[in-house]
PDB file of C-alpha atoms and ligand atoms in Angstrom:
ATOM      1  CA  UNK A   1     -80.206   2.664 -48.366  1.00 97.00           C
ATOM      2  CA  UNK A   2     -80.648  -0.206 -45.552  1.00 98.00           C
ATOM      3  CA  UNK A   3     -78.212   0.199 -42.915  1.00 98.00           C
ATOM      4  CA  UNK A   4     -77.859  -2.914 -40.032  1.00 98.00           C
ATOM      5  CA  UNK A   5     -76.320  -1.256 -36.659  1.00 98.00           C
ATOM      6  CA  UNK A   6     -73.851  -3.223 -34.565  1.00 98.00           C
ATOM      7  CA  UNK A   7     -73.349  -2.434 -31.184  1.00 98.00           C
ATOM      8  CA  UNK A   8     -72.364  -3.976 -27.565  1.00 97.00           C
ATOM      9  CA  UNK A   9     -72.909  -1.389 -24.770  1.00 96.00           C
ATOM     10  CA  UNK A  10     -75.787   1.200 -24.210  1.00 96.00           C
ATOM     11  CA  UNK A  11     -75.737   2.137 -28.698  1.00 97.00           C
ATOM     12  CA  UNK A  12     -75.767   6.013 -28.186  1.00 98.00           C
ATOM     13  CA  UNK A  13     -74.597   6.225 -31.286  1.00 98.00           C
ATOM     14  CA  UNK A  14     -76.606   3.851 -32.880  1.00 98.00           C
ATOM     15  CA  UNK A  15     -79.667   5.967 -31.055  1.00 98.00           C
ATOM     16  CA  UNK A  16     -78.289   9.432 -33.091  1.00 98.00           C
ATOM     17  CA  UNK A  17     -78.179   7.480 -36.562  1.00 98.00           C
ATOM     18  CA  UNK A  18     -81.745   6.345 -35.566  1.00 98.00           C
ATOM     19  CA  UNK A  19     -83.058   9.419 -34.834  1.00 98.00           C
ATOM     20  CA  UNK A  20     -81.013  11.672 -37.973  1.00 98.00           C
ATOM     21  CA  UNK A  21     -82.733   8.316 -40.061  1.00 98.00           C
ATOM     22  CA  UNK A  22     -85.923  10.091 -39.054  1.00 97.00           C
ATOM     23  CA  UNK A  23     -85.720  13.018 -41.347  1.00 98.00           C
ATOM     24  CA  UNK A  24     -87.516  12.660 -44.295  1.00 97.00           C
ATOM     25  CA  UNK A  25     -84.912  13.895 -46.838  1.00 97.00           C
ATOM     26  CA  UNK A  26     -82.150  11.248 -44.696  1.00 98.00           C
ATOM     27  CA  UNK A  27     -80.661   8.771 -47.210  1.00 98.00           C
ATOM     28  CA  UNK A  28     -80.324   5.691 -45.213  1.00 98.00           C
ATOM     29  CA  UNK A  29     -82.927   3.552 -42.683  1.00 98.00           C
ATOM     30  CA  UNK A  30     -82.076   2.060 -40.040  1.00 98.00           C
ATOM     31  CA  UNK A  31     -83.437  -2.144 -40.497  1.00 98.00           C
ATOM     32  CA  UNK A  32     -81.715  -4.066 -37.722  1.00 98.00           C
ATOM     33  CA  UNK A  33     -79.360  -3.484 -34.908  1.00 98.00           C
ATOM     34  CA  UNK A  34     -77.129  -6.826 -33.956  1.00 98.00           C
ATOM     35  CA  UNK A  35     -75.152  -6.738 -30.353  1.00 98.00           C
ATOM     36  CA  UNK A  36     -72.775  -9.528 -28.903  1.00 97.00           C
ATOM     37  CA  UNK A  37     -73.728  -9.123 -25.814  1.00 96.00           C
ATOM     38  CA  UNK A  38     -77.431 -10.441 -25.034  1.00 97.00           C
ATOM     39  CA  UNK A  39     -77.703  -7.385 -22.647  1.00 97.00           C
ATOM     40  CA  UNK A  40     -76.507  -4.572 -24.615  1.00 97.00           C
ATOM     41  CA  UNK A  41     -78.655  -1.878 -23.417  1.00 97.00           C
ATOM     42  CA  UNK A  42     -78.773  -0.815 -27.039  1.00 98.00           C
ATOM     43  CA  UNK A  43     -81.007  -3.531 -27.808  1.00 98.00           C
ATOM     44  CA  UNK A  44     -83.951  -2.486 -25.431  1.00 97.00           C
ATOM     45  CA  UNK A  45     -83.672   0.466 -26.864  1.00 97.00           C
ATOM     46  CA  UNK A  46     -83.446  -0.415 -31.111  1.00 98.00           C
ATOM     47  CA  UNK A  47     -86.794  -2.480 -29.843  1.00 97.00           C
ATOM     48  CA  UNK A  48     -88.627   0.103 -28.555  1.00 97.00           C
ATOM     49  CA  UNK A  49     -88.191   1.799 -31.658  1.00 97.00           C
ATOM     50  CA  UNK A  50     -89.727  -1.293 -33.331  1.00 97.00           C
ATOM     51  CA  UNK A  51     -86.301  -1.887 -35.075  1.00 98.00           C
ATOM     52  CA  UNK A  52     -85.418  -5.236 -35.505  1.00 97.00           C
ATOM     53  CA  UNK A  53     -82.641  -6.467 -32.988  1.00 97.00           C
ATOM     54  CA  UNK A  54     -80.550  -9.468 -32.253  1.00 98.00           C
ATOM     55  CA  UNK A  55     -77.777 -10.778 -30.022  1.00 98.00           C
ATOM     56  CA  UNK A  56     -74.965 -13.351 -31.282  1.00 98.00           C
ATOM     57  CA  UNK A  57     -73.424 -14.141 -28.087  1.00 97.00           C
ATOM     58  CA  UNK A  58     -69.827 -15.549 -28.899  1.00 96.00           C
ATOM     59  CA  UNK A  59     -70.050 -18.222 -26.587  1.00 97.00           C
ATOM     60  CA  UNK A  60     -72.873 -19.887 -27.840  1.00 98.00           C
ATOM     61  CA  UNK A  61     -71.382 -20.482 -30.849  1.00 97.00           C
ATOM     62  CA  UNK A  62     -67.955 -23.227 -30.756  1.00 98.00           C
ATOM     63  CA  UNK A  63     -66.012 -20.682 -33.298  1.00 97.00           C
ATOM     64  CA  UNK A  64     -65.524 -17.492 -34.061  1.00 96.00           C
ATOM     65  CA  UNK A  65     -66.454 -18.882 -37.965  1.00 97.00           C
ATOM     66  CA  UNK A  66     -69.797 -20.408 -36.522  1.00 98.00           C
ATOM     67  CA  UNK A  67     -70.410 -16.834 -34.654  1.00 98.00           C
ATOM     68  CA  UNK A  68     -70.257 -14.707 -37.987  1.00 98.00           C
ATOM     69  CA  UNK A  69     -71.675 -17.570 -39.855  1.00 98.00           C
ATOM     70  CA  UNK A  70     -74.782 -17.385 -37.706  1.00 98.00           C
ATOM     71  CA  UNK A  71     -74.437 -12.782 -38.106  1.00 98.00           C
ATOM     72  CA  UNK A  72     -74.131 -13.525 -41.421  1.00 98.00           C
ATOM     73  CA  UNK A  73     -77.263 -15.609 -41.614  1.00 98.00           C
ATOM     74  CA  UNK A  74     -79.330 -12.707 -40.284  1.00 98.00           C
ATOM     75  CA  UNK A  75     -77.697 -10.096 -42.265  1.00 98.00           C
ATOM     76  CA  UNK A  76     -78.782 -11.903 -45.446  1.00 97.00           C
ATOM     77  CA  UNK A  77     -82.449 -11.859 -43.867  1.00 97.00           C
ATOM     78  CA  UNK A  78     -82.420  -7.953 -43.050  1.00 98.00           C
ATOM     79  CA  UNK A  79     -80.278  -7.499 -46.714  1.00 98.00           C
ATOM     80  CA  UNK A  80     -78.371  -4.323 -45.977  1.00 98.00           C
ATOM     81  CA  UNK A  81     -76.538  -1.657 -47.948  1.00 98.00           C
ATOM     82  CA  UNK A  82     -74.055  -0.524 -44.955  1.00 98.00           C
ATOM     83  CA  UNK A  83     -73.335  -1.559 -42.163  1.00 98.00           C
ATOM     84  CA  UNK A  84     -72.109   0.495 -39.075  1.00 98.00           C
ATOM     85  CA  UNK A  85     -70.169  -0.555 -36.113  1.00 98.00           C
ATOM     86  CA  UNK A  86     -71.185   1.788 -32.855  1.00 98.00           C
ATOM     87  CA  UNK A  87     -69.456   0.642 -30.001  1.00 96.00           C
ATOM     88  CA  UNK A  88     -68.998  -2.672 -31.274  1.00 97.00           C
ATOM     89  CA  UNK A  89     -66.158  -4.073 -29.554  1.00 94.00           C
ATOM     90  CA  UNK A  90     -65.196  -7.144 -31.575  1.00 94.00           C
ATOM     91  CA  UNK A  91     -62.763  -7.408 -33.868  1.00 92.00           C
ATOM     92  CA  UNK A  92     -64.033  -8.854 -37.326  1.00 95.00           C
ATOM     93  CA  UNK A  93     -62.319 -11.646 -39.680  1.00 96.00           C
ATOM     94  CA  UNK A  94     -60.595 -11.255 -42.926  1.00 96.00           C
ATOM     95  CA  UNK A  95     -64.018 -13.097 -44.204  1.00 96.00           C
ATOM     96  CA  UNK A  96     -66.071 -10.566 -42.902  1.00 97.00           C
ATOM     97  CA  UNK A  97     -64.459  -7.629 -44.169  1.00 96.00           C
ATOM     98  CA  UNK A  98     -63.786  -8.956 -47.302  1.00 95.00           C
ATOM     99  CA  UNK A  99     -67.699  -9.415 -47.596  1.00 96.00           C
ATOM    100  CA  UNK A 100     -68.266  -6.017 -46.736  1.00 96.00           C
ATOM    101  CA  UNK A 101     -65.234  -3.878 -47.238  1.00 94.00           C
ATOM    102  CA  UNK A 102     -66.388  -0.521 -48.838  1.00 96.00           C
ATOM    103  CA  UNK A 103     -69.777  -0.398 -47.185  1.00 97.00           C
ATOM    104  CA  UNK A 104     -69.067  -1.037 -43.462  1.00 98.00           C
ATOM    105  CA  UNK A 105     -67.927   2.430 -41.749  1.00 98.00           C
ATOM    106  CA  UNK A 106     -67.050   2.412 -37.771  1.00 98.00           C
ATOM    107  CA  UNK A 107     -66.437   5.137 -35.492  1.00 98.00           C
ATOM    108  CA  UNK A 108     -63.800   5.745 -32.928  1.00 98.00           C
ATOM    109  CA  UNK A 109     -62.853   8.027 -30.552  1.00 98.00           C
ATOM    110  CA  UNK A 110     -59.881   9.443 -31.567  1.00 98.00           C
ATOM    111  CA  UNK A 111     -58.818  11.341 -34.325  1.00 98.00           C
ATOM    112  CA  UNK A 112     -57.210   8.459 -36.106  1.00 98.00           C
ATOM    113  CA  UNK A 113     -54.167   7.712 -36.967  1.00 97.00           C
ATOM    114  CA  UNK A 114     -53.414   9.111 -33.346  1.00 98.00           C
ATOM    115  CA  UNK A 115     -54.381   6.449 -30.605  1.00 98.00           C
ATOM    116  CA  UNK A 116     -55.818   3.318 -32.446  1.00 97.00           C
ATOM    117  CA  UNK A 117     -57.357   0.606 -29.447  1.00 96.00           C
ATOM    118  CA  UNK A 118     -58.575   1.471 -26.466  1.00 96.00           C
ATOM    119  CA  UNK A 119     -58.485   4.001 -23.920  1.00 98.00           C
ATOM    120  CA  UNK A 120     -58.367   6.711 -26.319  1.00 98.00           C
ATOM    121  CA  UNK A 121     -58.908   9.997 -24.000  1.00 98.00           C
ATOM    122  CA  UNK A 122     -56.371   9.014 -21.237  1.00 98.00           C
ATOM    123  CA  UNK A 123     -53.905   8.640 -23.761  1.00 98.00           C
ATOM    124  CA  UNK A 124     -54.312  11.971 -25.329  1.00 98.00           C
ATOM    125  CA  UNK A 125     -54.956  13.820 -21.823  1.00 98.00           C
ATOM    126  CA  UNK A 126     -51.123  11.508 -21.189  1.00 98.00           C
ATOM    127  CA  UNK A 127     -49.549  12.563 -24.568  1.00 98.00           C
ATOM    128  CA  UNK A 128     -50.433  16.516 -23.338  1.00 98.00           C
ATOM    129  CA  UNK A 129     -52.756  17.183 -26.629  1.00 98.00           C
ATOM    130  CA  UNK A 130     -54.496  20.082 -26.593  1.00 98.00           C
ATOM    131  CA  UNK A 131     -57.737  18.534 -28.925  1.00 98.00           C
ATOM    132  CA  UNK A 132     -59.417  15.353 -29.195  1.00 98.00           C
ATOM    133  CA  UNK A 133     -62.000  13.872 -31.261  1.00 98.00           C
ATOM    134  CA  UNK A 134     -63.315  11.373 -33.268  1.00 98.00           C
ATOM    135  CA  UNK A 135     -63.124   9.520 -36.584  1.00 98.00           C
ATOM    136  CA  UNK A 136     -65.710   8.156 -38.740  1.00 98.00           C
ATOM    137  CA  UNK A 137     -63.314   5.470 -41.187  1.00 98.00           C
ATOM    138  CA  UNK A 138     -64.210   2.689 -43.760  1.00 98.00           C
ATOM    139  CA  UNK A 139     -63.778  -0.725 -41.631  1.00 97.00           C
ATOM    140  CA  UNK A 140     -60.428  -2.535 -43.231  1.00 95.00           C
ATOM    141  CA  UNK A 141     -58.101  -5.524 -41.966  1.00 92.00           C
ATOM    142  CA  UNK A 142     -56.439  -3.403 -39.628  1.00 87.00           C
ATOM    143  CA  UNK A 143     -57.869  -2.923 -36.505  1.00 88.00           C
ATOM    144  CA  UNK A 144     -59.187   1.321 -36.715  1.00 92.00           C
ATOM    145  CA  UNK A 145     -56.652   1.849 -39.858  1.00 91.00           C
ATOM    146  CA  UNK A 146     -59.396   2.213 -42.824  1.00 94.00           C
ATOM    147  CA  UNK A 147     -59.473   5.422 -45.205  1.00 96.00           C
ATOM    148  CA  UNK A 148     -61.254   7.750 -42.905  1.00 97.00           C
ATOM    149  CA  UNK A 149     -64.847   9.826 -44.243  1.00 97.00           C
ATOM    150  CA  UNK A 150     -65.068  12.313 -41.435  1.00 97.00           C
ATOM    151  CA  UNK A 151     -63.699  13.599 -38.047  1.00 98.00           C
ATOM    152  CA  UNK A 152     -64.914  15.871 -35.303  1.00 98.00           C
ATOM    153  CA  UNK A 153     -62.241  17.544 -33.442  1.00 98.00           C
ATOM    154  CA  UNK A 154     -63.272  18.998 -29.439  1.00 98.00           C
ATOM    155  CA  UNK A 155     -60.844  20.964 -27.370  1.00 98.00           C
ATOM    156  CA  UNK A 156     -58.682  19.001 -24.030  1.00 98.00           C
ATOM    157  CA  UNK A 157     -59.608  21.334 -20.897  1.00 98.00           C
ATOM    158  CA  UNK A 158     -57.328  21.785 -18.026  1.00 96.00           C
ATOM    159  CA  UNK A 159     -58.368  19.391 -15.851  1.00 96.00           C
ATOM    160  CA  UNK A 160     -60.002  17.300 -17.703  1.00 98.00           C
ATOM    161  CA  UNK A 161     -60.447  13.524 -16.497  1.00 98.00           C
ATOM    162  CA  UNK A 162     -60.496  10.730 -19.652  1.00 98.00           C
ATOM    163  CA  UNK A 163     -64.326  10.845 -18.423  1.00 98.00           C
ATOM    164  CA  UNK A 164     -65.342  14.817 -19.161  1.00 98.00           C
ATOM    165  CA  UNK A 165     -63.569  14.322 -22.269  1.00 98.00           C
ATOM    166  CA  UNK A 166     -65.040  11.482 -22.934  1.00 98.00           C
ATOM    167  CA  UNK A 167     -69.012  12.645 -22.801  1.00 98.00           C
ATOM    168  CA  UNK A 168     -67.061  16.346 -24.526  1.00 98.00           C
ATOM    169  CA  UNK A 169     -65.988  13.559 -27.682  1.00 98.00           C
ATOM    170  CA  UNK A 170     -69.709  11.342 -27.226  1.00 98.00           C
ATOM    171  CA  UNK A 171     -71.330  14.478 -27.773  1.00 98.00           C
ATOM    172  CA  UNK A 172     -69.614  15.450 -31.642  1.00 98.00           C
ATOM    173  CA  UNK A 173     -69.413  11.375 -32.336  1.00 98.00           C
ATOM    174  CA  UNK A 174     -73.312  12.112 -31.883  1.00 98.00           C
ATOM    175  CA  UNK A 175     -73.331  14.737 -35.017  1.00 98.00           C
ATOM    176  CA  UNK A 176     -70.489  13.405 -37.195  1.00 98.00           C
ATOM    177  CA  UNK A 177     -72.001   9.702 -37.518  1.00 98.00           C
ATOM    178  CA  UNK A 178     -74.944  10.670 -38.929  1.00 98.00           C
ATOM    179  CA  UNK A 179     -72.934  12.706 -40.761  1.00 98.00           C
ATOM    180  CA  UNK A 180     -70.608  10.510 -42.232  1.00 98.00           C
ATOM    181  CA  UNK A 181     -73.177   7.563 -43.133  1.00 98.00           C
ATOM    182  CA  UNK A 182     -75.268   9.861 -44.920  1.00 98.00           C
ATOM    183  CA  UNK A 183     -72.536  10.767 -47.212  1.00 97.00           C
ATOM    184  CA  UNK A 184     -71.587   7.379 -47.773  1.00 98.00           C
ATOM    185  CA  UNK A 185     -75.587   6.812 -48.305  1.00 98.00           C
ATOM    186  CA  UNK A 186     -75.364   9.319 -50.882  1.00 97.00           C
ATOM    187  CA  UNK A 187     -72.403   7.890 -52.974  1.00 96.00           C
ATOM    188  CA  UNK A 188     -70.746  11.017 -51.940  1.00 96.00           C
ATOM    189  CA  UNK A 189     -67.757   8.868 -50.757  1.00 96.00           C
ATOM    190  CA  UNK A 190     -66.745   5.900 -51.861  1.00 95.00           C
ATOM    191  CA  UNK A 191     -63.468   3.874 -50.809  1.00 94.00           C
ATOM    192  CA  UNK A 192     -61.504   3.423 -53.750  1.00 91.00           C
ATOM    193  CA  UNK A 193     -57.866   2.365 -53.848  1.00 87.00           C
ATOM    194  CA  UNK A 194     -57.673   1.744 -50.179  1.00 87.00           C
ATOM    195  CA  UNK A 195     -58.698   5.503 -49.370  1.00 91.00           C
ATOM    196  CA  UNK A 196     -61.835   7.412 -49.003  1.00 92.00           C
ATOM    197  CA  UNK A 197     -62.908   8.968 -52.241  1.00 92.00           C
ATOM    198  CA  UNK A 198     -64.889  12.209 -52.640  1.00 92.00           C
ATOM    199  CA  UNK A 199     -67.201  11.672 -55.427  1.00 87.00           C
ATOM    200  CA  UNK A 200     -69.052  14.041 -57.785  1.00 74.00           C
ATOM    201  CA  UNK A 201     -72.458  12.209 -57.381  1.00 58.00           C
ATOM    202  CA  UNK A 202     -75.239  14.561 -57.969  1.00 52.00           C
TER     203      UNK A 202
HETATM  204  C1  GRF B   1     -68.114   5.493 -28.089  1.00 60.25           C
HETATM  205  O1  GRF B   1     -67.105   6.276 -27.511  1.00 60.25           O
HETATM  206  C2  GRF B   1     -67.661   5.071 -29.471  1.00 60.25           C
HETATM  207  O2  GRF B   1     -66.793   6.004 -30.069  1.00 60.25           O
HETATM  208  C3  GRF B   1     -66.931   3.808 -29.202  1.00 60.25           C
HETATM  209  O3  GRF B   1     -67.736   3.156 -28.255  1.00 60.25           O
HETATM  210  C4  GRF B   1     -68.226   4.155 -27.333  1.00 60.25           C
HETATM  211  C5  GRF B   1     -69.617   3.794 -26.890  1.00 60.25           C
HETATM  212  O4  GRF B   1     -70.519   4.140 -27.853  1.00 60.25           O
HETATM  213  N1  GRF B   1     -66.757   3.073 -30.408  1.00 60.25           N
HETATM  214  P1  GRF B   1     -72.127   3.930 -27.724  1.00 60.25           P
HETATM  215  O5  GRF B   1     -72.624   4.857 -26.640  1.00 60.25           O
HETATM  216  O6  GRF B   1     -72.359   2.476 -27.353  1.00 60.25           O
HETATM  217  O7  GRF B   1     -72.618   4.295 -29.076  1.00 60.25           O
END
């Protein structure tokens, strides 16, 4: 299966599904990474490994329409089966998830449906949880809402700072996203329904 990569920071996620896309027996390769941000250290890095790599920089483009139109345009090029968000930080249209609902996954760092948006580990370390983790989920309307494939759970330490647990939760999102796509690679999940179905597939 051909999975495209979106990202908009430094894509160490997108660098694990790269590298687990290595292994022989691994059901998906990686054919493009796309950032919206022209220096996304992701991109240097999706390069290096000869993978094809673009920025769509919203403010070249007058709309948001004209933006995806122009992602859109390059996705039909690279013609993929999935598509992953990794850090992207953009929230998608109804158009665009409609065109890909059921094969675009995106992980988060929480352990959804706890602590949707942003800042994610200072709100557990506030809400005095004693775990964290991260969710690998189906990309729907709703901004991290979609039928969820796979989560990674990591312990809160005493003293720990939203930036120790962060690189404690990096570290898991690291196994679980290859994880997660591979399954989906597989037909082993499907969405179905508006939730994440296990399927039988040989
Ligand atoms: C990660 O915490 C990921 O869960 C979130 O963005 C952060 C940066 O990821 N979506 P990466 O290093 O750019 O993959």
């Amino acid at each position: 299966k051909r999975a495209v990569v979106f990202i908009s920071g430094g894509g160490s996620n997108m660098m694990a599904l790269v590298a687990a896309a290595k292994a022989a027996d691994y059901p998906a390769e990686i054919v493009g990474v796309i950032a919206d941000k022209a220096d996304a250290g992701g991109l240097a890095k999706a390069a290096a490994e000869g993978i094809p790599s673009f920025a769509f920089v919203r403010k070249d483009y007058a709309s948001k329409e004209a933006h995806e139109e122009a992602i859109f345009a390059a996705l039909d090029r690279l013609s993929p089966d999935i598509l992953c968000l990794a850090g992207y930080m953009r929230l998608l249209s109804g158009v665009f998830i409609q065109r890909y609902e059921g094969r675009m996954i995106n992980i988060h760092p929480s352990l959804l449906p706890l602590f949707p948006g942003l800042h994610t580990h200072q709100r557990a370390i506030d809400a005095g949880m004693r775990i964290a983790g991260c969710t690998v989920h189906f990309v729907t309307e709703g901004m991290d809402e979609g039928p969820v494939i796979g989560q990674a759970a990591v312990p809160i330490l005493s003293g720990d700072s939203a930036e120790s647990l962060a690189a404690r939760v990096l570290t898991v999102e690291h196994q679980l996203y290859p994880q997660a796509l591979r399954l989906l690679a597989e037909s082993k999940v499907k969405m179905e329904g508006g939730k994440a179905v296990s399927t039988d597939a040989a």
